[in-house]
XYZ file of C-alpha atoms in Angstrom:
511
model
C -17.772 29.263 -26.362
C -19.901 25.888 -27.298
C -21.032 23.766 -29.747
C -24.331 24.610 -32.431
C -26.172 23.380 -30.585
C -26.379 26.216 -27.500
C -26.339 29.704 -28.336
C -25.277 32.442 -25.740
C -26.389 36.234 -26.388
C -22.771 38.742 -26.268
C -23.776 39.953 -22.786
C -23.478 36.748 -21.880
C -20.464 35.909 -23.627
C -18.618 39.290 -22.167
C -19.795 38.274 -18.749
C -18.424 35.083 -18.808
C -15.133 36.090 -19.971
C -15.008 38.468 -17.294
C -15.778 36.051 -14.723
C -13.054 33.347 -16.397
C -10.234 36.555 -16.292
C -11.031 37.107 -12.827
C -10.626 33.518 -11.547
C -7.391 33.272 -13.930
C -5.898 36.084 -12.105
C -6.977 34.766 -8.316
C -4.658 31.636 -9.581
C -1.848 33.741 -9.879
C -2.149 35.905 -6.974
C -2.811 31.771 -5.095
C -5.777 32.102 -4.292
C -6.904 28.713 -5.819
C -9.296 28.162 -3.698
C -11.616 31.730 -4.843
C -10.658 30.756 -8.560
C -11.760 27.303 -8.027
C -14.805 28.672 -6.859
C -15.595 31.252 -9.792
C -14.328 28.268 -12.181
C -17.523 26.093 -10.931
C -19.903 28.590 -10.564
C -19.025 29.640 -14.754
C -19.408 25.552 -15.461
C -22.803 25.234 -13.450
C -23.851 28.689 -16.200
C -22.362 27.762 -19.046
C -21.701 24.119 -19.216
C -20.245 24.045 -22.565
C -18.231 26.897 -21.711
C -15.068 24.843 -23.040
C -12.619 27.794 -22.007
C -13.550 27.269 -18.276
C -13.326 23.624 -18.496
C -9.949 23.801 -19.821
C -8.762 26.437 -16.777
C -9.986 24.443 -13.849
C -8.561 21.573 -15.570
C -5.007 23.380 -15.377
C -5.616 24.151 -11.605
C -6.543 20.564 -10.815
C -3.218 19.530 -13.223
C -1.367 21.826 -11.021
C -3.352 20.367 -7.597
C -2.105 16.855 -9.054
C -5.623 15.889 -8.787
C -5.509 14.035 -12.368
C -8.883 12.531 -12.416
C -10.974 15.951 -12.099
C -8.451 17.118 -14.712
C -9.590 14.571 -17.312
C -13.093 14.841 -16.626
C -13.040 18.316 -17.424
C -10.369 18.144 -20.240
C -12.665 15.469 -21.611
C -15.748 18.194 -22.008
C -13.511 20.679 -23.177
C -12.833 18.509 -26.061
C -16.120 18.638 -27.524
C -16.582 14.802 -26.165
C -15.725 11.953 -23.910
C -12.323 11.186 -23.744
C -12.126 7.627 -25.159
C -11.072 8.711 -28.406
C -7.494 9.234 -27.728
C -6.395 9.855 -30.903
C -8.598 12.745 -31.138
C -6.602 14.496 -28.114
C -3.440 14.112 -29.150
C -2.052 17.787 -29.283
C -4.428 18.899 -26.561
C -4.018 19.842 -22.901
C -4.838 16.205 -22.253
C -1.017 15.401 -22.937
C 0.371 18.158 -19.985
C -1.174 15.852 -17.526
C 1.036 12.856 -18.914
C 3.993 14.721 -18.242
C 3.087 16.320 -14.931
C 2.499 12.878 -13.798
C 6.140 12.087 -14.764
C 7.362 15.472 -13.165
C 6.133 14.561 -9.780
C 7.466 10.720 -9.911
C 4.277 9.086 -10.047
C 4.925 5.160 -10.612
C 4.323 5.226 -14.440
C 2.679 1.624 -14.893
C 0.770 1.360 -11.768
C -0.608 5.182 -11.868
C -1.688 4.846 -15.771
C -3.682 1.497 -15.215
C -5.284 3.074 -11.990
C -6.075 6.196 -13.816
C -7.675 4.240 -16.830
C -9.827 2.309 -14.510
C -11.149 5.432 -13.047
C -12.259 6.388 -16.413
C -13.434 3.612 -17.447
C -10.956 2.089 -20.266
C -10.799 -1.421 -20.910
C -7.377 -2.650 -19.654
C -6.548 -3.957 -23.128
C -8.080 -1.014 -24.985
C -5.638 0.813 -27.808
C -6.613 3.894 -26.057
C -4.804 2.577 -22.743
C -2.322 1.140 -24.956
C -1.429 4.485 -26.495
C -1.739 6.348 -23.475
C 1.107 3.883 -21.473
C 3.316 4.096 -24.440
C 3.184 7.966 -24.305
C 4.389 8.126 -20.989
C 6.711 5.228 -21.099
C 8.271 6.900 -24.357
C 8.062 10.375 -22.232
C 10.196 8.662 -19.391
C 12.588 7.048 -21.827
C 11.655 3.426 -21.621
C 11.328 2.368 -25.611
C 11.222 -1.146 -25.539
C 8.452 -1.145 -23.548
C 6.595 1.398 -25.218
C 7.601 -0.240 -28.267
C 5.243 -3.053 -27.055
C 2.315 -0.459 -26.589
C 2.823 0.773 -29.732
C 2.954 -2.178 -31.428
C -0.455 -3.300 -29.891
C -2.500 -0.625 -31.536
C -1.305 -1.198 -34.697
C -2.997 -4.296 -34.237
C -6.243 -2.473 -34.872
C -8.638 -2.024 -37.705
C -8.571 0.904 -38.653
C -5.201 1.712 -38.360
C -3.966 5.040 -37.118
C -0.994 7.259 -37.647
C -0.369 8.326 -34.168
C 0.461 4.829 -32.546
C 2.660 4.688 -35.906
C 4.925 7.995 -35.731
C 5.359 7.109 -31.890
C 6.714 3.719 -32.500
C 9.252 5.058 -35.044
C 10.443 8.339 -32.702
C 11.081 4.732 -30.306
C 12.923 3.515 -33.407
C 14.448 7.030 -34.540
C 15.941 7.688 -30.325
C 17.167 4.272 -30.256
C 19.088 4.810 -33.520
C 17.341 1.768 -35.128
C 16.465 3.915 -38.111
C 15.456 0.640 -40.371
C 13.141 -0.585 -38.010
C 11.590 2.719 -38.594
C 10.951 3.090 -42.173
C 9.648 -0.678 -42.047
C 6.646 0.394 -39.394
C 5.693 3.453 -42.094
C 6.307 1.073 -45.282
C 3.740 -1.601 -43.750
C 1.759 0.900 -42.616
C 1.196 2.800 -46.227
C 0.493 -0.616 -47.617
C -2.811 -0.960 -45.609
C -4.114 2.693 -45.548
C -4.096 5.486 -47.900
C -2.222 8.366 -46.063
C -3.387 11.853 -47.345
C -0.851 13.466 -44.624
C 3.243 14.331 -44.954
C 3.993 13.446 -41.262
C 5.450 10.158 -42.189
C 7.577 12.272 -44.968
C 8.338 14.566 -41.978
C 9.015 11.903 -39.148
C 11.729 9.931 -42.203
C 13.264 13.176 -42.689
C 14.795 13.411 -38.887
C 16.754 10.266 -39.887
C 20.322 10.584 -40.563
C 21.172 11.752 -44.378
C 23.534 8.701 -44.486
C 21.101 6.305 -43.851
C 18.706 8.316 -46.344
C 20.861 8.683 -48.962
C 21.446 4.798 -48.726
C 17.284 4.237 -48.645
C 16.197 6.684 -51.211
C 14.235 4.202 -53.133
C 12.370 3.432 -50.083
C 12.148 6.720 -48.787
C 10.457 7.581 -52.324
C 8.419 4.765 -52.694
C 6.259 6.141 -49.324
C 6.741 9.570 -50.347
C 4.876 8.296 -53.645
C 2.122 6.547 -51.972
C 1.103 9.869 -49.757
C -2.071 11.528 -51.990
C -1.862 15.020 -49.689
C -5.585 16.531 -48.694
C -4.692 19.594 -49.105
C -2.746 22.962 -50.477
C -0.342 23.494 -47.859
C 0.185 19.843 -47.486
C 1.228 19.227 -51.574
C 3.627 21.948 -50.809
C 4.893 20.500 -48.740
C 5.102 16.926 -50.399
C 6.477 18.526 -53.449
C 9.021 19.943 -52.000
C 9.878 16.687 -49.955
C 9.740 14.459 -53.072
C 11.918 16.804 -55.149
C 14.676 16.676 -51.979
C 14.656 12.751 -52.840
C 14.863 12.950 -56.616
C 17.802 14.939 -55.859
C 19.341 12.627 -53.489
C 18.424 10.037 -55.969
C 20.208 11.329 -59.140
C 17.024 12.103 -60.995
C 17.648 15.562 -61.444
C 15.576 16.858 -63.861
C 12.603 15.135 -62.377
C 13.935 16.712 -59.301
C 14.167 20.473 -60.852
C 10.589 19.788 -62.566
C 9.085 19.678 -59.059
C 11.254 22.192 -57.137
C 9.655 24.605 -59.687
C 6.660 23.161 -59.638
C 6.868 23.372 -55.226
C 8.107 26.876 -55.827
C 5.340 28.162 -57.968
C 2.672 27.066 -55.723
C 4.200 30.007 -53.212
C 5.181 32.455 -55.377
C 1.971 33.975 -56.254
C 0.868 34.651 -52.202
C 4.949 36.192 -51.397
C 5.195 38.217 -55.131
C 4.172 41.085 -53.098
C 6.125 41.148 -50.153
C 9.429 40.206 -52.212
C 9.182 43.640 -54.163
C 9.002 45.521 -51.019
C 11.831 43.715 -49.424
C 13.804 44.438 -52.757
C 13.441 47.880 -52.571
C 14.456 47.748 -49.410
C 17.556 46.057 -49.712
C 18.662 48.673 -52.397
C 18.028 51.364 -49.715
C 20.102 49.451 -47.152
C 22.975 48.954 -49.626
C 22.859 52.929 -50.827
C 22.885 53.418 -46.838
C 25.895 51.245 -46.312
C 27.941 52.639 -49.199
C 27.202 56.352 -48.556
C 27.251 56.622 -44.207
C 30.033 57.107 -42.395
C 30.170 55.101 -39.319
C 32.275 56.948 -36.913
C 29.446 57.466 -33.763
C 30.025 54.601 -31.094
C 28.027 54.493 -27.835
C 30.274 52.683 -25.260
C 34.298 52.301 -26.053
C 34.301 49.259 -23.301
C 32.802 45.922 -23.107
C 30.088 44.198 -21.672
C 31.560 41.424 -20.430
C 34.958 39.109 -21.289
C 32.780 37.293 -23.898
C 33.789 37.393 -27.295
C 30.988 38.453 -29.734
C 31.394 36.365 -32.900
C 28.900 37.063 -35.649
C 29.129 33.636 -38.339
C 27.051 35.048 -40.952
C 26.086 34.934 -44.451
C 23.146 34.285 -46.863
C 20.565 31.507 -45.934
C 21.881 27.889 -46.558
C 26.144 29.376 -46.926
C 27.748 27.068 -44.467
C 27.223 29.524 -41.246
C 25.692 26.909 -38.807
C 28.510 23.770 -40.143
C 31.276 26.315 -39.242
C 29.422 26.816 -35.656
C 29.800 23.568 -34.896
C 32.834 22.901 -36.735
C 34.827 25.256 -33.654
C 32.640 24.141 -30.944
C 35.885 22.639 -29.669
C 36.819 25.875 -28.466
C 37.019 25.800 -24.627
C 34.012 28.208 -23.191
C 32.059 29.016 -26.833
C 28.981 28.974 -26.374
C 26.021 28.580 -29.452
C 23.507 31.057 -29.813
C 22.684 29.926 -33.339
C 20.174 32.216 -35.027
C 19.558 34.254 -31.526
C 16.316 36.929 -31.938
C 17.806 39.083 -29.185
C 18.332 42.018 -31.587
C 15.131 42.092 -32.853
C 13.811 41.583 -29.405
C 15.902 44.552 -28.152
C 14.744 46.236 -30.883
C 11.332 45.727 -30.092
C 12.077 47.425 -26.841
C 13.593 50.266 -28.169
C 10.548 51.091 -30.242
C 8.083 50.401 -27.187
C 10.194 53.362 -25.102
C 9.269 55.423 -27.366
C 5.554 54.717 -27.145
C 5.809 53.650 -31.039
C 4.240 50.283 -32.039
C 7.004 47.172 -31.815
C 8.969 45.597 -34.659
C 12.440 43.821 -34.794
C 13.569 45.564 -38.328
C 16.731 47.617 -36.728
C 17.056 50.163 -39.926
C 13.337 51.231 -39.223
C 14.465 53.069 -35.391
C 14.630 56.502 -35.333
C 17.814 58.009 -33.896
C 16.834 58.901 -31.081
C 16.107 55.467 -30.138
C 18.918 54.507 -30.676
C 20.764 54.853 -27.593
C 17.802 52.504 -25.863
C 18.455 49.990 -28.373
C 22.145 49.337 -27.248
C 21.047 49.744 -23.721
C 18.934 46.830 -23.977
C 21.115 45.095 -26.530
C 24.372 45.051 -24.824
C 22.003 43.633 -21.157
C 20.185 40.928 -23.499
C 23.588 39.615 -24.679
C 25.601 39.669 -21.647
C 22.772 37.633 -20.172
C 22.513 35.006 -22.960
C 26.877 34.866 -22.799
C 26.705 33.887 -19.449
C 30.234 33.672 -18.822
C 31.282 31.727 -21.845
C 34.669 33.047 -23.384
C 33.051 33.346 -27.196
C 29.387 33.478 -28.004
C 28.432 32.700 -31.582
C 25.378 34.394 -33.297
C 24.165 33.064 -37.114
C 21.276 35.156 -38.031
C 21.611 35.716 -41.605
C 19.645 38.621 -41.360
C 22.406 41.008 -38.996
C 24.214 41.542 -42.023
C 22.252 45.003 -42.065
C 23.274 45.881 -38.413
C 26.600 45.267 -38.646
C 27.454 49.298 -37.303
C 24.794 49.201 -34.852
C 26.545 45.809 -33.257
C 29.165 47.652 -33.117
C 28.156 50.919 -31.710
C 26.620 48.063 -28.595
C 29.336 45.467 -28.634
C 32.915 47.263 -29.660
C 34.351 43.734 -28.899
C 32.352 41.963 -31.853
C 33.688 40.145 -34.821
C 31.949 38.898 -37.914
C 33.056 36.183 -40.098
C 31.247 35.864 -43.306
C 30.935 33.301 -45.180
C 31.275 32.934 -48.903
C 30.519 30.731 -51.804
C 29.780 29.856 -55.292
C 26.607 31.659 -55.570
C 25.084 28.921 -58.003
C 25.522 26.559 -55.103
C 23.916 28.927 -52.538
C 20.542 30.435 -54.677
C 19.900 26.538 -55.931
C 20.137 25.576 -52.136
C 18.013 28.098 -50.969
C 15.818 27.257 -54.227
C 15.244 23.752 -52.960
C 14.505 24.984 -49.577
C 10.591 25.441 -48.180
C 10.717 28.642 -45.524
C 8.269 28.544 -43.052
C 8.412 31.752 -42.860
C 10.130 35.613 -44.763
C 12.873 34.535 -47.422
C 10.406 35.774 -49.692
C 13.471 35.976 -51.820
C 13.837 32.043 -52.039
C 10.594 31.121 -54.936
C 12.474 32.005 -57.733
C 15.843 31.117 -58.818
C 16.632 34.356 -60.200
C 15.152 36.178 -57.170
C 17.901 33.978 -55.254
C 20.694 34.573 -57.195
C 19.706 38.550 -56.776
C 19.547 37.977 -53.274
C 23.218 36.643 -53.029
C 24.864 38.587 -54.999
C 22.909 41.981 -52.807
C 24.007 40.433 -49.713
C 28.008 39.514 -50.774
C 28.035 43.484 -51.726
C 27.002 44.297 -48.790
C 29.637 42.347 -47.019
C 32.156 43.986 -49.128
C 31.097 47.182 -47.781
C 31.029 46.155 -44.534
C 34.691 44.333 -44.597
C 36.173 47.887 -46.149
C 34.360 50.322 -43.469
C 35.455 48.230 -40.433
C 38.440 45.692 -42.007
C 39.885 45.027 -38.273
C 36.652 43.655 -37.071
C 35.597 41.810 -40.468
C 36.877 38.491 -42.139
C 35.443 36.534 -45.402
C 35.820 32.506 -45.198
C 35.639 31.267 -48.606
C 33.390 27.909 -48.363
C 35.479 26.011 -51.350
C 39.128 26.514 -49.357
C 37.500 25.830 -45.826
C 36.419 22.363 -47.073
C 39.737 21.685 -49.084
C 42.087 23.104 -47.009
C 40.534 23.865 -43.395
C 43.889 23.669 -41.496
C 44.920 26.916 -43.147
C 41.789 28.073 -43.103
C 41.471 27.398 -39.465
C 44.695 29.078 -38.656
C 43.486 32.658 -40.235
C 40.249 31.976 -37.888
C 41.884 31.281 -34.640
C 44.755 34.290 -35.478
C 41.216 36.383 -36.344
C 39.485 35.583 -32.918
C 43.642 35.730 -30.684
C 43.007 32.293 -30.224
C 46.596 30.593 -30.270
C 45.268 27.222 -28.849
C 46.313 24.360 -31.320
C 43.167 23.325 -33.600
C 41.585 19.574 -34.420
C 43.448 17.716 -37.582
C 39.474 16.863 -38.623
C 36.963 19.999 -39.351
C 34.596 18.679 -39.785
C 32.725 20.920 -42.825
C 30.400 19.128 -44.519
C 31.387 18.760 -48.868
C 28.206 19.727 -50.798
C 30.498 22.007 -53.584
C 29.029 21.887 -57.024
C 25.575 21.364 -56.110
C 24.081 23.283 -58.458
C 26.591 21.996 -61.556
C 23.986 18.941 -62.767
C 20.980 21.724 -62.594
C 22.814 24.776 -64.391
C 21.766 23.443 -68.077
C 18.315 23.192 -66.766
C 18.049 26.862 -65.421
C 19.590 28.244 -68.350
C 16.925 25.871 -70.764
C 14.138 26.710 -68.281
């Protein structure tokens, strides 16, 4: 509620919050002038009440009155607001963009607004704060020049830095880019992987063709922390691989890996108990109960799945030619209409579709067939990658009697070292260990063969190898798969990574 330096008993506390929930829901009925009023009255109590601060200072964003905004952001922060830097991923930055929403003049409003609050016209904190709305509004060589002036400074900050090369990066001047972070690293010591992060948005061409550069900052970065040398590791091992190096590149992948294992080892046995359970399931039920026998719209379901890192989301775009598809990419609406299944039945939410009892069932494709219908539109195929459906393939189906899967398939070497290589940011518990990968895989292909013998009309398998070497074939038993008889592109477009995992196999089987 405030600093160390004030102390509040709970009665307080509870009262206050009462009061701030009050005001907050006077601004939704609009009554902005009653939840202005509560809004003051907790300030003049508590003044380092930083929760109130913050809400009056939406109201005022949303009044357009800027200036009482900042004040109050500015004591919500902990401080006065001269410190940009410090702000960065605050509130502070929603008033920026409002001011661009309601076609402010950018120049003239941000120097009249600095005045106000007292910033130096040549300050780096105005000089930030115009190139953040000039980059906002799309006017980079301008903001380049804003940019460029705070890296004038002593001491030098990253912020002015990683907004002068997302100039560089929208422009497509990707060299100009890495030269702001390789000048940069030579005058500071950098204990954070944002530069690694900010490089890695660049095209793989142009990294593949800079890897000595790229690793050269990569090498200078000392992270501060756990999380963060996880995250380095993994990033420097990406570039070793790019690089050749490969068994400098394999040392650290295990060494990224390890650092993760430990905290998942837990939640990887449950999941592989479960995914023996799912596969008995499969094998052993048969699948003849279907809710509706018509569709839900003229959309075409099309389920591209397979295992993490198989080629789903390059096949996506590879047919995004066809007239009316539209991308849903790795849509959550199943586990969102499974969530609202379970909350029907007064049972406490989750998105895992095996765990519904039957009798929930019939809410589930209720809400599933409305969710997708709604996220179709009225596009004539709408594509879904989640890896994870592979384990509601009947349930789909008993919502959406129209839907087809194509799964993909490939060497599972390839796939395991890919997903080896690969830092989650969340489940694939599976992925921090090579072995637990190639387990993974080879669980998920037999469940696809299950699936492809139980409902063959509805099912194909696209082997990765033969879509990349001979895709006009390939193409051909797609389109005839989907009734498409529209003639297909000469060019792909599939991506050639095959054999990825050949230069590392002597490694895994010494290691």
């Amino acid at each position: 509620m405030a600093d160390n330096k004030t102390f509040y008993s709970r009665d307080d506390i509870e009262s206050a919050h009462q009061k701030l929930t009050r005001a907050k829901q006077f601004v939704h009925q609009g009554q902005a002038t009653e939840a202005e009023r509560i809004y003051r009255q907790l300030i003049l109590d508590y003044p380092e009440y930083y929760s109130a601060h913050r809400a009056i200072a939406g109201l005022y964003i949303h009044q357009k009155k800027f200036y009482l905004a900042y004040q109050h952001l500015s004591v919500a922060l902990g401080g006065d607001n001269t410190d940009y830097y410090s702000m960065l991923n605050m509130e502070a930055l929603t008033i920026e963009l409002d001011m661009i929403r309601t076609g402010l003049k950018l120049s003239e409003d941000i120097e009249h607004l600095g005045e106000k609050m007292g910033l130096k016209k040549h300050s780096d904190v105005h000089h930030f704060n115009k190139g953040s709305l000039l980059l906002k509004n799309h006017e980079y060589a301008k903001a380049i020049i804003e940019f460029k002036w705070c890296l004038k400074s002593k001491p030098l900050s990253v912020e002015p830095a990683l907004k002068l090369i997302k100039c560089y990066r929208d422009l497509g001047n990707y060299t100009a880019g890495l030269i702001v972070i390789e000048k940069f690293i030579k005058n500071k010591k950098v204990e954070s992987n944002q530069f690694i992060y900010a490089l890695s948005d660049f095209p793989a061409k142009f990294i593949k063709k800079n890897v000595r550069r790229y690793l050269f900052v990569a090498e200078k970065i000392t992270p501060s922390n756990h999380e963060e040398k996880i995250g380095w590791t993994f990033s420097i091992a990406k570039l070793y691989h790019i690089n050749g190096d490969y068994k400098k590149a394999w040392d650290k992948f295990c060494l990224a890996n390890e650092m993760v294992k430990d905290d998942i080892k837990d939640k990887f046995q449950t999941n592989s108990q479960w995914e023996k359970e799912i596969l008995s399931w499969a094998k052993n039920t048969d699948f003849k109960k279907t809710f509706f026998t018509e569709n839900s719209s003229n959309t075409q379901p099309l389920y591209i799945l397979g295992p993490s890192r198989s080629g789903k989301t390059s096949l996506e775009k590879a047919l995004g030619w066809i007239p009316g598809i539209r991308k849903g990419l790795e849509s959550k609406i199943l586990s969102d209409s499974t969530a609202q299944a379970f909350n029907v039945g007064n049972r406490l939410p989750s998105g895992y579709l095996p765990h519904l009892p039957d009798e929930l069932i019939p809410e589930f494709v209720n809400f599933y067939r409305s969710s997708y219908k709604e996220n179709a539109q009225d596009s004539s195929i709408y594509t879904v990658t989640t890896p994870g459906l592979v384990t509601s393939v009947p349930s789909i189906l008993s919502a959406l009697p129209n839907a087809k899967f194509i799964f993909m398939k490939r060497n599972v070497h390839d796939i395991a070292l890919r997903m080896f290589f690969t830092h989650y940011s969340n489940a694939n518990y599976h992925s921090y260990d090579y072995k637990w990968c190639l387990n993974y895989v080879e669980w998920y292909y037999k469940l696809v063969d299950v699936w492809q013998n139980k409902f063959p009309d509805k099912v194909i398998l696209i082997d990765y190898k033969t879509l990349v070497n001979n895709s006009a074939e390939q193409l051909k038993v797609i389109l005839a798969f989907l009734e498409i008889e529209k003639p297909a592109p000469v060019d792909f477009g599939i991506p050639n990574d095959i054999g990825v995992s050949e230069p590392y196999l002597a490694l895994i089987r010494g290691g």
